[in-house]
Coordinates of N, CA and C in Angstrom, one line a residue:
M237 N 89.3 112.5 76.2 CA 90.5 112.6 76.4 C 91.3 113.4 76.1
Q238 N 92.6 113.8 76.8 CA 93.5 115.4 76.7 C 94.5 114.8 76.3
V239 N 95.6 115.4 76.0 CA 96.6 114.9 75.5 C 97.5 116.5 76.0
Y240 N 99.0 116.5 77.2 CA 99.6 117.4 77.1 C 100.8 117.0 76.5
Q241 N 101.6 117.9 76.0 CA 103.2 117.8 76.0 C 104.4 118.2 76.7
V242 N 104.7 118.0 77.8 CA 105.9 118.2 78.3 C 107.3 117.8 78.3
D243 N 107.8 118.1 79.5 CA 109.3 118.4 78.7 C 109.8 117.2 79.9
F244 N 109.0 117.0 81.6 CA 109.7 115.7 82.4 C 108.3 116.2 83.6
V245 N 108.0 115.2 84.2 CA 106.7 114.9 85.1 C 107.8 114.0 86.5
I246 N 107.4 115.0 87.3 CA 107.1 114.9 88.3 C 106.7 113.6 89.6
I247 N 107.0 112.8 89.7 CA 105.9 112.2 91.0 C 106.5 111.9 92.2
S248 N 105.1 112.8 93.0 CA 105.7 113.3 94.2 C 104.1 112.1 94.9
L249 N 104.2 111.1 94.8 CA 103.8 110.2 95.7 C 104.1 109.6 97.1
G250 N 104.5 110.2 97.5 CA 105.5 110.2 98.9 C 106.2 109.2 99.6
Q251 N 107.2 109.4 100.2 CA 108.8 107.6 100.2 C 107.6 107.4 101.4
F252 N 107.3 107.6 102.3 CA 106.7 106.5 103.6 C 105.2 106.1 103.6
S253 N 104.8 105.7 102.2 CA 103.3 105.5 102.4 C 102.8 103.9 102.0
D254 N 101.7 103.2 102.4 CA 100.9 103.7 100.5 C 101.6 102.1 100.4
V255 N 103.5 101.9 100.5 CA 103.2 100.6 100.0 C 104.4 100.0 100.7
P256 N 104.6 99.2 101.3 CA 105.4 98.8 103.1 C 106.2 97.8 102.3
N257 N 107.4 97.9 102.3 CA 109.0 96.8 102.4 C 108.5 95.8 103.4
M258 N 108.0 94.6 102.6 CA 107.8 93.6 103.0 C 108.7 92.5 102.7
P259 N 109.5 91.8 103.5 CA 110.3 90.6 103.4 C 110.1 89.5 103.4
E260 N 110.4 88.8 102.0 CA 109.9 87.5 101.5 C 110.6 86.6 101.9
F261 N 109.5 85.3 101.5 CA 109.9 84.0 102.7 C 109.9 82.4 101.4
P262 N 110.4 81.4 101.6 CA 110.4 80.7 101.1 C 109.0 79.9 101.3
P263 N 108.3 79.4 100.3 CA 106.9 79.1 100.4 C 106.4 78.1 101.6
N264 N 105.1 78.4 102.3 CA 105.8 77.8 103.6 C 106.3 78.3 104.7
K265 N 106.7 79.2 104.7 CA 107.6 79.4 105.7 C 107.5 81.3 105.9
G266 N 106.4 81.5 105.1 CA 106.3 83.2 105.0 C 104.8 83.4 106.5
P267 N 104.1 84.2 106.6 CA 103.3 85.0 108.1 C 102.2 83.7 107.2
E268 N 101.8 83.0 106.2 CA 100.6 82.0 105.9 C 101.1 80.8 106.5
A269 N 102.1 80.8 107.3 CA 102.4 79.3 108.0 C 102.4 79.7 109.6
F270 N 102.0 80.6 110.1 CA 101.9 81.8 111.6 C 100.3 81.7 112.1
H271 N 99.9 81.3 113.3 CA 99.0 80.9 113.7 C 98.3 82.3 113.8
G272 N 99.4 82.7 114.7 CA 99.3 84.4 114.8 C 99.0 85.5 113.6
K273 N 99.0 86.4 114.3 CA 99.0 87.9 113.3 C 100.4 88.8 112.9
V274 N 99.9 89.0 111.7 CA 101.5 89.4 111.4 C 101.0 91.0 110.5
I275 N 101.4 92.3 111.2 CA 100.8 93.2 110.5 C 102.5 94.3 110.2
H276 N 102.2 95.0 109.1 CA 103.4 96.1 109.2 C 102.9 97.4 109.7
S277 N 104.3 98.2 110.0 CA 103.9 99.3 111.0 C 103.2 100.5 110.3
M278 N 103.1 100.3 108.7 CA 101.9 101.0 108.9 C 100.4 101.1 109.4
E279 N 100.6 99.9 109.6 CA 98.8 99.6 110.0 C 98.7 100.0 111.5
Y280 N 100.2 99.9 111.7 CA 100.1 99.7 113.6 C 100.5 101.8 114.2
V281 N 100.6 102.2 112.7 CA 100.9 103.6 113.6 C 99.6 104.2 113.3
A282 N 98.9 103.4 112.3 CA 97.7 104.6 111.5 C 96.3 104.3 112.7
M283 N 96.5 103.9 114.3 CA 95.7 103.3 115.4 C 96.0 104.4 115.9
D284 N 94.9 105.0 117.0 CA 95.3 106.0 117.6 C 95.5 105.4 119.0
Y285 N 96.3 106.2 119.9 CA 97.5 106.1 121.4 C 96.6 104.5 122.1
K286 N 95.0 105.3 122.4 CA 94.3 104.3 123.2 C 93.8 102.8 122.4
S287 N 93.9 102.8 121.1 CA 93.5 101.8 120.3 C 95.4 100.8 119.9
L288 N 96.4 101.9 119.9 CA 97.6 100.5 120.6 C 97.4 100.0 121.5
L289 N 97.6 100.8 122.5 CA 97.8 100.1 123.8 C 97.1 98.8 124.1
E290 N 95.4 98.8 123.5 CA 94.6 97.7 123.3 C 95.1 96.4 123.0
F291 N 95.3 97.1 121.3 CA 95.8 96.3 120.6 C 97.4 95.0 120.6
V292 N 97.8 95.7 121.5 CA 99.1 94.7 122.1 C 99.5 94.3 123.6
K293 N 98.2 94.6 124.4 CA 98.2 94.4 125.9 C 97.6 93.2 125.7
G294 N 98.6 92.5 126.6 CA 99.2 90.9 126.6 C 98.9 90.1 125.9
K295 N 99.4 90.8 125.0 CA 100.0 89.8 123.9 C 101.6 89.4 123.8
R296 N 102.4 88.8 123.7 CA 104.0 88.6 123.3 C 104.1 89.0 122.3
V297 N 104.8 90.1 121.9 CA 104.7 89.9 120.0 C 106.3 90.8 120.1
T298 N 106.5 90.5 119.4 CA 108.3 90.7 118.0 C 108.3 92.1 116.9
V299 N 109.2 92.4 117.5 CA 109.1 94.1 116.2 C 109.8 93.2 115.6
V300 N 110.4 93.5 114.1 CA 110.5 93.0 113.4 C 112.0 94.6 112.8
G301 N 113.0 94.8 112.8 CA 113.3 96.2 112.4 C 114.4 97.1 112.7
F302 N 115.1 98.2 112.8 CA 116.2 98.7 114.0 C 115.9 100.1 113.8
Q303 N 115.1 100.9 113.0 CA 115.2 102.7 112.9 C 114.1 102.5 113.6
K304 N 114.3 104.1 113.4 CA 113.5 104.9 114.8 C 112.0 104.2 115.0
N305 N 111.5 103.8 113.8 CA 109.8 103.8 113.7 C 109.3 102.3 114.8
A306 N 111.0 101.4 114.6 CA 110.5 99.9 115.5 C 110.8 100.2 116.4
L307 N 112.1 101.5 116.8 CA 112.1 101.4 118.4 C 111.2 102.0 119.1
D308 N 110.6 102.7 118.3 CA 108.8 104.4 119.7 C 108.0 102.3 119.8
I309 N 108.1 101.5 118.2 CA 107.3 100.4 118.8 C 107.1 100.1 119.8
A310 N 108.6 99.5 119.8 CA 109.3 98.4 121.3 C 108.8 98.6 122.3
M311 N 109.1 100.6 122.2 CA 108.5 101.3 123.3 C 107.1 101.2 124.2
E312 N 106.7 101.1 123.5 CA 105.0 100.9 123.4 C 104.6 99.9 123.7
C313 N 105.3 98.7 123.3 CA 105.1 97.8 124.0 C 105.6 96.7 124.8
S314 N 106.6 97.7 125.5 CA 107.8 97.6 126.1 C 106.2 97.7 127.6
A315 N 105.9 99.5 127.2 CA 105.1 100.0 128.3 C 103.9 99.2 129.0
A316 N 103.2 99.1 128.0 CA 101.8 98.0 127.8 C 102.1 96.8 128.5
N317 N 103.2 96.2 128.3 CA 103.2 95.0 128.9 C 104.0 94.4 129.9
G318 N 105.0 95.5 129.6 CA 106.4 95.4 131.0 C 106.9 94.3 131.2
L319 N 107.1 93.1 131.9 CA 107.7 92.0 132.2 C 107.1 90.8 132.2
E320 N 106.0 91.1 132.1 CA 104.9 90.0 132.0 C 104.3 89.2 131.0
F321 N 104.7 90.5 129.8 CA 104.7 89.2 127.8 C 105.7 91.2 127.6
P322 N 107.6 90.0 128.0 CA 108.5 91.1 127.1 C 108.0 91.3 125.9
C323 N 108.7 92.4 124.9 CA 108.6 92.2 123.7 C 110.3 91.9 123.1
T324 N 109.8 91.1 122.5 CA 111.1 90.5 121.2 C 111.2 91.9 120.1
F325 N 112.6 92.3 120.3 CA 113.1 92.9 119.4 C 114.1 92.4 118.5
M326 N 113.6 92.3 117.0 CA 114.5 91.5 116.0 C 115.4 92.6 115.3
Y327 N 116.0 92.1 114.8 CA 117.2 93.3 114.1 C 118.6 91.8 113.6
K328 N 119.3 92.8 112.3 CA 119.9 91.9 111.7 C 121.0 93.0 112.1
T329 N 121.1 94.2 112.3 CA 122.0 94.8 112.3 C 122.2 96.3 113.3
E330 N 123.2 96.9 114.3 CA 123.1 97.9 115.4 C 123.0 99.0 114.7
H331 N 123.1 99.3 113.5 CA 123.0 100.2 112.2 C 122.2 101.4 112.1
L332 N 121.9 102.2 112.9 CA 120.7 103.5 112.7 C 121.2 104.0 111.6
E333 N 120.6 104.0 110.1 CA 120.6 104.6 109.4 C 120.0 106.3 109.7
C334 N 120.9 107.0 108.6 CA 120.1 108.3 108.5 C 119.8 108.2 107.5
P335 N 118.8 109.7 106.4 CA 118.1 109.4 105.4 C 118.9 109.9 104.4
R336 N 118.8 109.1 103.3 CA 119.6 109.3 102.2 C 119.5 110.9 102.2
L337 N 120.5 111.7 101.1 CA 120.4 113.6 101.1 C 119.1 113.9 100.0
P338 N 118.6 114.6 100.3 CA 116.5 115.1 100.1 C 117.2 115.3 98.6
S339 N 117.8 116.2 98.6 CA 117.9 117.0 97.3 C 119.5 116.5 96.7
P340 N 120.3 117.4 95.4 CA 121.5 117.3 95.4 C 121.8 118.4 96.3
G341 N 122.6 118.9 96.5 CA 123.6 120.2 97.4 C 122.6 120.5 98.1
S342 N 121.5 119.5 98.9 CA 121.4 119.9 100.4 C 122.3 119.4 100.9
P343 N 122.4 119.9 103.5 CA 123.0 119.6 104.0 C 122.7 118.4 104.2
F344 N 120.9 119.4 104.5 CA 119.6 118.4 105.6 C 119.8 116.9 105.9
G345 N 120.2 116.0 105.4 CA 120.1 114.6 105.1 C 121.5 114.6 106.2
I346 N 122.9 115.3 106.0 CA 123.7 114.7 106.1 C 123.8 114.9 108.0
L347 N 123.6 116.7 108.3 CA 123.3 116.9 109.4 C 122.6 116.9 110.4
L348 N 121.3 116.2 109.8 CA 119.9 116.1 110.7 C 119.8 114.8 110.9
P349 N 120.6 114.3 112.2 CA 120.5 112.1 111.9 C 119.0 112.5 112.3
E350 N 118.3 110.5 112.0 CA 117.2 110.3 111.8 C 116.4 110.7 112.9
Q351 N 116.6 110.8 114.7 CA 116.1 110.8 115.6 C 115.9 112.6 115.4
V352 N 117.0 113.4 115.2 CA 116.1 114.7 114.7 C 115.4 115.2 114.2
L353 N 115.5 114.3 113.5 CA 114.6 114.4 112.2 C 112.6 113.7 112.8
E354 N 113.0 113.1 113.4 CA 111.7 112.5 114.2 C 110.8 114.2 114.6
L355 N 110.6 115.3 114.4 CA 110.5 116.3 115.4 C 110.0 116.5 114.1
L356 N 110.2 116.4 112.9 CA 109.3 116.4 112.5 C 108.3 116.1 111.7
V357 N 107.9 115.1 112.4 CA 107.1 113.9 111.9 C 105.6 114.5 113.2
H358 N 105.0 115.1 113.0 CA 103.8 114.7 114.3 C 102.8 113.8 113.8
K359 N 102.8 113.0 114.7 CA 101.7 111.6 115.2 C 100.7 112.4 115.7
P360 N 99.8 112.2 115.5 CA 98.4 112.9 115.8 C 98.3 112.7 116.7
W361 N 98.7 111.4 117.5 CA 97.7 111.8 118.6 C 99.2 111.8 119.4
R362 N 100.2 112.6 119.0 CA 101.1 112.9 120.3 C 101.8 114.6 119.9
R363 N 101.5 115.2 121.3 CA 102.0 117.0 121.7 C 103.3 116.7 121.4
N364 N 103.2 118.5 120.8 CA 104.9 117.9 120.3 C 105.5 118.3 121.4
S365 N 105.3 118.4 122.3 CA 106.3 118.4 124.4 C 106.2 116.3 124.2
L366 N 105.6 116.0 123.6 CA 106.3 114.2 124.2 C 107.2 113.7 122.8
S367 N 106.4 114.9 121.8 CA 107.7 114.4 120.8 C 108.6 114.6 121.1
L368 N 108.9 115.3 121.8 CA 110.7 115.8 121.6 C 111.0 115.2 123.5
L369 N 110.2 114.9 123.9 CA 110.4 114.1 124.5 C 111.0 112.7 124.3
A370 N 110.3 112.2 123.5 CA 110.7 110.9 123.1 C 112.1 111.4 122.5
T371 N 111.9 112.1 121.6 CA 113.3 112.5 121.2 C 114.6 112.5 121.8
L372 N 114.8 112.8 122.7 CA 115.7 113.6 124.0 C 116.3 112.3 125.2
F373 N 114.7 111.5 125.1 CA 115.0 110.5 125.6 C 115.1 108.9 125.5
S374 N 115.3 109.3 123.5 CA 115.3 108.0 123.2 C 116.4 106.6 123.7
P375 N 117.3 107.0 124.8 CA 118.3 106.0 125.1 C 117.5 104.9 125.9
L376 N 116.9 105.6 126.6 CA 115.7 104.8 128.0 C 115.0 103.0 127.0
F377 N 115.3 103.3 126.0 CA 115.2 101.4 125.5 C 115.8 101.0 125.7
Y378 N 117.2 100.8 126.4 CA 118.1 100.7 126.7 C 117.8 100.0 128.4
D379 N 117.2 100.8 129.0 CA 117.1 100.8 130.0 C 116.2 99.6 130.3
Q380 N 114.7 100.0 129.1 CA 114.1 98.6 129.6 C 114.7 97.2 128.6
V381 N 115.4 97.6 128.2 CA 116.4 96.1 127.6 C 117.3 95.8 128.6
D382 N 117.5 96.3 130.0 CA 118.6 95.8 131.4 C 117.0 95.2 132.3
E383 N 116.2 95.8 131.6 CA 114.8 95.2 133.2 C 114.3 94.1 132.7
G384 N 114.6 93.8 131.5 CA 113.9 92.6 130.7 C 112.8 93.3 130.0
S385 N 112.1 94.0 129.8 CA 111.1 94.0 128.8 C 110.5 94.1 127.7
I386 N 112.2 94.1 127.3 CA 112.3 93.9 125.6 C 113.4 93.5 125.7
I387 N 112.9 92.2 124.7 CA 114.4 91.4 124.8 C 115.2 91.1 123.4
L388 N 116.2 91.6 123.1 CA 116.9 91.6 122.3 C 117.5 90.6 121.5
K389 N 116.9 90.4 120.1 CA 117.9 89.4 119.2 C 118.0 89.5 117.7
K390 N 118.9 89.8 117.6 CA 120.2 89.2 116.4 C 120.2 88.1 115.3
S391 N 119.7 88.3 114.5 CA 119.5 87.1 113.0 C 119.5 87.7 112.3
P392 N 120.3 87.6 110.9 CA 120.3 87.8 109.7 C 119.4 87.1 108.9
S393 N 118.6 86.2 109.5 CA 117.2 85.8 108.7 C 116.5 85.4 110.0
F394 N 114.6 85.1 108.9 CA 113.6 84.5 109.9 C 112.7 83.8 108.8
S395 N 112.4 82.8 109.7 CA 111.5 82.3 108.9 C 109.6 82.2 109.7
F396 N 108.6 82.2 109.3 CA 107.8 81.8 110.1 C 107.1 80.8 110.3
C397 N 106.5 80.2 112.0 CA 106.2 78.5 111.7 C 104.4 79.2 112.9
E398 N 103.9 77.5 113.1 CA 102.5 78.2 113.6 C 102.4 78.5 114.8
E399 N 103.7 78.5 115.6 CA 103.8 79.2 117.2 C 104.4 79.4 116.8
G400 N 105.1 80.7 116.2 CA 105.9 81.5 115.7 C 107.0 82.3 114.8
I401 N 108.4 82.2 115.6 CA 109.2 82.9 114.7 C 109.9 81.4 114.4
L402 N 111.1 81.2 113.3 CA 112.3 80.6 113.3 C 113.3 81.2 113.1
V403 N 114.2 81.2 114.4 CA 115.2 82.1 113.8 C 116.6 81.3 113.9
N404 N 117.0 81.9 112.9 CA 118.1 81.5 112.0 C 119.9 80.9 113.4
G405 N 119.3 79.6 112.8 CA 120.5 78.9 113.7 C 120.3 78.8 115.0
E406 N 118.6 78.5 114.9 CA 118.0 78.0 116.6 C 117.1 77.0 116.3
T407 N 117.2 76.3 117.8 CA 116.3 74.7 116.7 C 115.0 75.3 117.0
E408 N 114.5 76.0 118.6 CA 113.5 76.1 119.2 C 112.7 77.6 118.3
P409 N 111.2 77.5 118.3 CA 110.9 78.5 118.1 C 110.4 79.7 119.0
L410 N 111.0 81.0 118.0 CA 109.6 81.9 119.1 C 108.9 82.8 119.4
K411 N 107.9 81.9 120.4 CA 106.8 81.8 120.9 C 106.3 83.7 121.1
T412 N 105.0 83.9 120.0 CA 105.0 84.5 119.8 C 103.4 84.5 119.1
V413 N 102.5 86.3 119.6 CA 101.0 85.9 119.1 C 101.2 87.5 118.4
L414 N 101.9 88.2 118.0 CA 101.6 89.0 117.0 C 103.0 89.7 116.3
V415 N 103.1 89.7 114.9 CA 104.7 90.2 114.6 C 104.6 92.0 113.8
I416 N 104.5 92.6 114.4 CA 105.0 94.3 113.6 C 105.8 93.4 113.0
L417 N 106.1 94.3 111.1 CA 107.1 94.0 110.7 C 107.4 96.1 110.4
A418 N 108.6 96.8 111.1 CA 109.1 97.8 111.1 C 110.3 97.8 110.1
T419 N 110.3 97.3 108.7 CA 110.6 97.2 107.9 C 110.5 98.2 106.9
G420 N 110.4 99.3 106.8 CA 110.3 100.7 106.3 C 109.6 100.1 104.8
F421 N 109.6 101.2 103.4 CA 108.7 101.7 103.0 C 109.6 101.2 101.3
G422 N 108.6 100.9 100.2 CA 109.2 100.5 99.3 C 108.5 101.5 97.7
M423 N 109.3 101.5 97.5 CA 109.2 102.5 95.8 C 108.6 102.3 95.2
K424 N 107.4 101.4 94.6 CA 106.7 101.1 93.8 C 105.4 102.1 93.1
K425 N 105.3 102.1 93.3 CA 103.9 103.0 93.2 C 103.9 103.9 92.3
S426 N 105.3 103.9 91.6 CA 104.5 104.8 90.0 C 104.7 103.5 89.0
S427 N 105.2 101.6 89.6 CA 104.9 101.0 88.3 C 103.7 100.8 87.6
K428 N 101.8 101.3 88.0 CA 101.4 101.2 87.3 C 100.2 102.8 87.6
T429 N 101.3 103.7 87.8 CA 100.8 105.2 87.4 C 100.9 105.5 86.2
F430 N 101.6 105.1 85.6 CA 101.1 105.6 83.6 C 101.9 103.9 82.9
L431 N 100.7 104.4 81.7 CA 101.0 102.8 80.9 C 101.9 103.7 79.5
S432 N 102.3 103.5 79.0 CA 102.9 104.4 78.3 C 103.5 102.7 77.1
P433 N 103.7 103.0 75.8 CA 104.6 102.2 74.5 C 106.1 102.5 75.2
K434 N 106.5 103.6 75.2 CA 108.0 104.1 75.4 C 108.6 103.5 76.7
P435 N 109.6 103.4 77.0 CA 110.2 103.6 78.2 C 110.3 105.6 78.8
F436 N 110.1 105.2 79.3 CA 110.5 106.4 80.2 C 111.7 107.1 81.4
K437 N 112.0 107.9 82.3 CA 113.1 107.8 83.3 C 112.2 108.7 84.7
T438 N 112.2 107.8 85.7 CA 111.5 108.5 86.6 C 112.6 108.5 87.8
T439 N 111.8 110.0 88.2 CA 113.1 110.5 89.3 C 112.1 111.3 90.3
F440 N 112.6 110.9 92.1 CA 111.4 110.8 93.1 C 112.5 112.4 93.7

């Protein structure tokens, strides 16, 4: 074993991968109570485009979240199923957040809203031209809402039951067979990276 003496350690483990941010539920009211399938958006976007369509085709899908990733997934489910199996889009607030400032003094976190930053993320199955079109025509999401292939459902909280989702304030369950949690990513990767008898400060 070699020991290195350093002044500081930079942890570059990636912010948007590996550690999904999963909602917490009371006992027996989480995904374990649900007879359908629950996945995080991280698993969804790892599929190729053909597999994505086959995965959601003919299913009642509920997407939970309200960031760009959630909007994209809802649009894809809507395109696959149309009015026959509308996609339910569940969210807490209509606020679409911009990413935080990437570094002290950098203006990009302020100047580049999330939909512009989407151009910087190249999805393997999407050509650059399609990424540009997805950004330019994002308002088409609301056209899908108007036609009924995407159903908006605002709720501060929810839980699971056998048939689907129990929405806060509603008596009847929201029937669904697939729930995609587009709930972002956590920052817990560093917790098991180092074993140290002394406390240390981490900066990302």
